[in-house]
Short mmCIF file of C-alpha atoms in Angstrom, two decimals:
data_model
loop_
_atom_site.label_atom_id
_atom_site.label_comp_id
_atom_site.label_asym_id
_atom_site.label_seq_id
_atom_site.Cartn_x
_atom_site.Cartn_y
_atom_site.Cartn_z
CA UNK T 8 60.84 77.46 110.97
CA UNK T 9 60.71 80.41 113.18
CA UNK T 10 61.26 81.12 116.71
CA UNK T 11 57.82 79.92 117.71
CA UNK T 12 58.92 76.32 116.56
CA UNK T 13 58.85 73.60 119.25
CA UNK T 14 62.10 72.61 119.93
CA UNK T 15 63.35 69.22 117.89
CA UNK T 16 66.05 67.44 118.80
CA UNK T 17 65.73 65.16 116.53
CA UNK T 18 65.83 67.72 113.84
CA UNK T 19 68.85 66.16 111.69
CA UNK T 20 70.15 69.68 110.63
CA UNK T 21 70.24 70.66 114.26
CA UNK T 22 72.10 67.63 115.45
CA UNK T 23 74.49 68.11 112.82
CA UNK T 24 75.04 71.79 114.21
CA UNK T 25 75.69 70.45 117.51
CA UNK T 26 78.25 67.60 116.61
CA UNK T 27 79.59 70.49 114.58
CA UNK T 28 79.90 72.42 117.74
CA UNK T 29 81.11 69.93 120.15
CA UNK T 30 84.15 69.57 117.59
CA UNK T 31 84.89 73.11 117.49
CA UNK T 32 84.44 73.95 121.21
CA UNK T 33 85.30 73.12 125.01
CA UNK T 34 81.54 71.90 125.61
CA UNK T 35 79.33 69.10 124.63
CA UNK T 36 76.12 70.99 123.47
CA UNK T 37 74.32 67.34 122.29
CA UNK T 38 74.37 66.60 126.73
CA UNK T 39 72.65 69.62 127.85
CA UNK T 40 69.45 68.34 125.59
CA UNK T 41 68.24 66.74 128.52
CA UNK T 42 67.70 70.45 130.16
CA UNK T 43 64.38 71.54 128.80
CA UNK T 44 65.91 75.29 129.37
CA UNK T 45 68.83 74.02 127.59
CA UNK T 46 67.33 72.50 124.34
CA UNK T 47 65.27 75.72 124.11
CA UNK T 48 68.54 78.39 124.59
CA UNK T 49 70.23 76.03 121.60
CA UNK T 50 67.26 75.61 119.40
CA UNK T 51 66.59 79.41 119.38
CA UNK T 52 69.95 79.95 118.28
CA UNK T 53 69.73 77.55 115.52
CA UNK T 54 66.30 78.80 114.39
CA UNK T 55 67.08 82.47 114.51
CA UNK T 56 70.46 82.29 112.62
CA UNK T 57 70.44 78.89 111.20
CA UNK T 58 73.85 76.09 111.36
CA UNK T 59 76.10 78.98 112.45
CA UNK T 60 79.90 78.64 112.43
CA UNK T 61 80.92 78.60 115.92
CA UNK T 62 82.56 81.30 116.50
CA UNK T 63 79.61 83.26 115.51
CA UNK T 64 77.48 80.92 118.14
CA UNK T 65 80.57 81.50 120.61
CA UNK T 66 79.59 85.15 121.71
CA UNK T 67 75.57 84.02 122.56
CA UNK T 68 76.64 81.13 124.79
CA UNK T 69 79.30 83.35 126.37
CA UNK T 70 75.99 86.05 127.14
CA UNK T 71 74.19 82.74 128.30
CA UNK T 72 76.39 82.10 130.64
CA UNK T 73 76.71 85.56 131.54
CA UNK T 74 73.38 86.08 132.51
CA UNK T 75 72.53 83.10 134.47
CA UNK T 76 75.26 83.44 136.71
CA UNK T 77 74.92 87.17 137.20
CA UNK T 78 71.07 86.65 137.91
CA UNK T 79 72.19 83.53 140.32
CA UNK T 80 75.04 85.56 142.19
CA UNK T 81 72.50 88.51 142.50
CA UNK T 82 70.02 86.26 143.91
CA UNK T 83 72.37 84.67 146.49
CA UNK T 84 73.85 87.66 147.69
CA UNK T 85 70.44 89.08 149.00
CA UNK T 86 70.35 85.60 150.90
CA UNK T 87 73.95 86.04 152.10
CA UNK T 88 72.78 89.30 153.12
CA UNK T 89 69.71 88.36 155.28
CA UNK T 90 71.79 84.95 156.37
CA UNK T 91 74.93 86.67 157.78
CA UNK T 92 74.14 90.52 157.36
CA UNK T 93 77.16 90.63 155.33
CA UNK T 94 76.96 92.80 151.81
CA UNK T 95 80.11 90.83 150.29
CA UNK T 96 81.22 91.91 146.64
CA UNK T 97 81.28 88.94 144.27
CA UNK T 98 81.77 89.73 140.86
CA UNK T 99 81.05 87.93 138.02
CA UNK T 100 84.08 88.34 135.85
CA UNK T 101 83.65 87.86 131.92
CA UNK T 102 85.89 87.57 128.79
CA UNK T 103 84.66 87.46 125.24
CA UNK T 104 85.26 84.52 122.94
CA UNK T 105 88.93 85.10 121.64
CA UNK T 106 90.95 82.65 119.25
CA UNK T 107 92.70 81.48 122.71
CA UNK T 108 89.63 81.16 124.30
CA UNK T 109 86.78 80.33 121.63
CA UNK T 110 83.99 80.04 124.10
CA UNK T 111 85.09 83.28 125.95
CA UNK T 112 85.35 82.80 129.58
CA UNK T 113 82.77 83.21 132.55
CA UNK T 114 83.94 82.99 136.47
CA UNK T 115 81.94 83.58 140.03
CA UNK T 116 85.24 84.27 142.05
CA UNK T 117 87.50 81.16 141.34
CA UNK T 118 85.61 78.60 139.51
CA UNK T 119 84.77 78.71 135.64
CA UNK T 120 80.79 78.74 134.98
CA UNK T 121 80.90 76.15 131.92
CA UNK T 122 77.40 74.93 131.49
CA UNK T 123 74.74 75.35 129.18
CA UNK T 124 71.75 74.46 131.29
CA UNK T 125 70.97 76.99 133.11
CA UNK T 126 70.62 74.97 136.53
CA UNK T 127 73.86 73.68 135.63
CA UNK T 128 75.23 77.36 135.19
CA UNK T 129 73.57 78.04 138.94
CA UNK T 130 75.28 75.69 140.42
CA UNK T 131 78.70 76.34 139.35
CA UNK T 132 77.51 80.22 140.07
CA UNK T 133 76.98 78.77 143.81
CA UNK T 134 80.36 77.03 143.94
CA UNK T 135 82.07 80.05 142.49
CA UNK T 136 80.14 82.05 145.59
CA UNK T 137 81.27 79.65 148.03
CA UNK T 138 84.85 79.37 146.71
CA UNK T 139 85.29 83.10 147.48
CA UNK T 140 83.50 83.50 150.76
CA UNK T 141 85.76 80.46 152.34
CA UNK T 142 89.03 82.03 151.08
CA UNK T 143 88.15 85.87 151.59
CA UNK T 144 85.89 85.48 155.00
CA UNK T 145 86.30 82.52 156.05
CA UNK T 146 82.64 82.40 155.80
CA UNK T 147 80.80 78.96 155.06
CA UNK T 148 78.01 79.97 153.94
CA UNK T 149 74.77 78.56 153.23
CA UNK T 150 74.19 76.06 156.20
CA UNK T 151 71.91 73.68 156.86
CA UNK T 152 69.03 75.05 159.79
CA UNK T 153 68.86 71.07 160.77
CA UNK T 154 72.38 70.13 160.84
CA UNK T 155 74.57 73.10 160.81
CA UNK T 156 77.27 72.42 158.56
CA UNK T 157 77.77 74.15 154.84
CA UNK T 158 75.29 73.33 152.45
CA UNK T 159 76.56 71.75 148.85
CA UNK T 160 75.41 73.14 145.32
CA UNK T 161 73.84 70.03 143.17
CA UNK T 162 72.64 70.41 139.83
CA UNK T 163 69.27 67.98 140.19
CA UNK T 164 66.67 67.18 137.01
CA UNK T 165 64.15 69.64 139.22
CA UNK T 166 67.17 72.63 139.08
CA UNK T 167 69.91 74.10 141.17
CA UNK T 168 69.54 73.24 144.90
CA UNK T 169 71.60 73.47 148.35
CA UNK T 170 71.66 69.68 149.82
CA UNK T 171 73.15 69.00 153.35
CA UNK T 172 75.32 65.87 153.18
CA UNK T 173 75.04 65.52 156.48
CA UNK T 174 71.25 64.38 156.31
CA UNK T 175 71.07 63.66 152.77
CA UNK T 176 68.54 66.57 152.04
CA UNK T 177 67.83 68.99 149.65
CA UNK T 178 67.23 72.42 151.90
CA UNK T 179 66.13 75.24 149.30
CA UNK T 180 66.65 75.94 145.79
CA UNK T 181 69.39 77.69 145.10
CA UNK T 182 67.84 80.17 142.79
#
């Protein structure tokens, strides 16, 4: 096997990695395999270093995580920008895995970025957004052009999107 392998979640040896891992840690690995983004972040970690304890596999979903909310916060705060001409600072706070905290720790202002899938980890990376501009600037922020009232992050099989509640609608994606 190499990296190049097509992902296999069938692959017994992988599945036993993941049940392995959804012992030892806060998440459930096995449910993100329905994220094609997902499956491939996890296989390439198996294939590249094999049924890893998980505390070595600990540190690479805490950079996951990392990443995909820094490049979603990045992404809305150019949209917060242009949308309120407000340069807010929102940052994406990180702790490595510790024995306390196995899975190390990833928060966008108040709320905990916990996912896997990488739409998953956008959408918490919205709520996180949110959380802050409604308690520092009492700024709701993104709203919908049709209905004008705050937009809500939803984790959808297409990705991370703003809906409006109010007309049952997605608006825009989120990243």
């Amino acid at each position: 096997m190499t990296s190049d392998t097509p992902p296999d979640p069938q692959d017994e040896a992988f599945r036993t990695w993941l049940r392995t891992l959804s012992e030892e840690l806060d998440t459930d690995p096995d449910s993100a395999l329905a994220s094609q983004d997902a499956l491939v972040f996890l296989w390439s970690a198996f294939v590249d270093n094999g049924a890893m304890p998980s505390a070595y596999f600990a540190p690479l979903l805490s950079a996951h995580r990392l990443a995909h909310a820094q490049q979603a916060v990045t992404a809305m705060l150019k949209e917060v920008h242009a949308d309120t001409g407000r340069r807010p600072d929102v940052p994406v706070r990180h702790s490595p895995p510790t024995e306390r905290e196995p899975e190390g720790a990833v928060h966008v202002g108040p709320e905990p970025v916990q996912g896997i899938n990488p739409a998953g980890i956008h959408t918490e990376a919205a709520e996180g957004l949110q959380c802050l501009l409604a308690d520092r600037y009492r700024l709701v922020w993104p709203l919908c052009p049709d209905h004008h009232v705050g937009l809500h992050a939803t984790c959808t099989a297409s990705g991370a999107v703003w809906t409006c509640s109010a007309g049952n609608h997605s608006v825009r994606s989120i990243v």
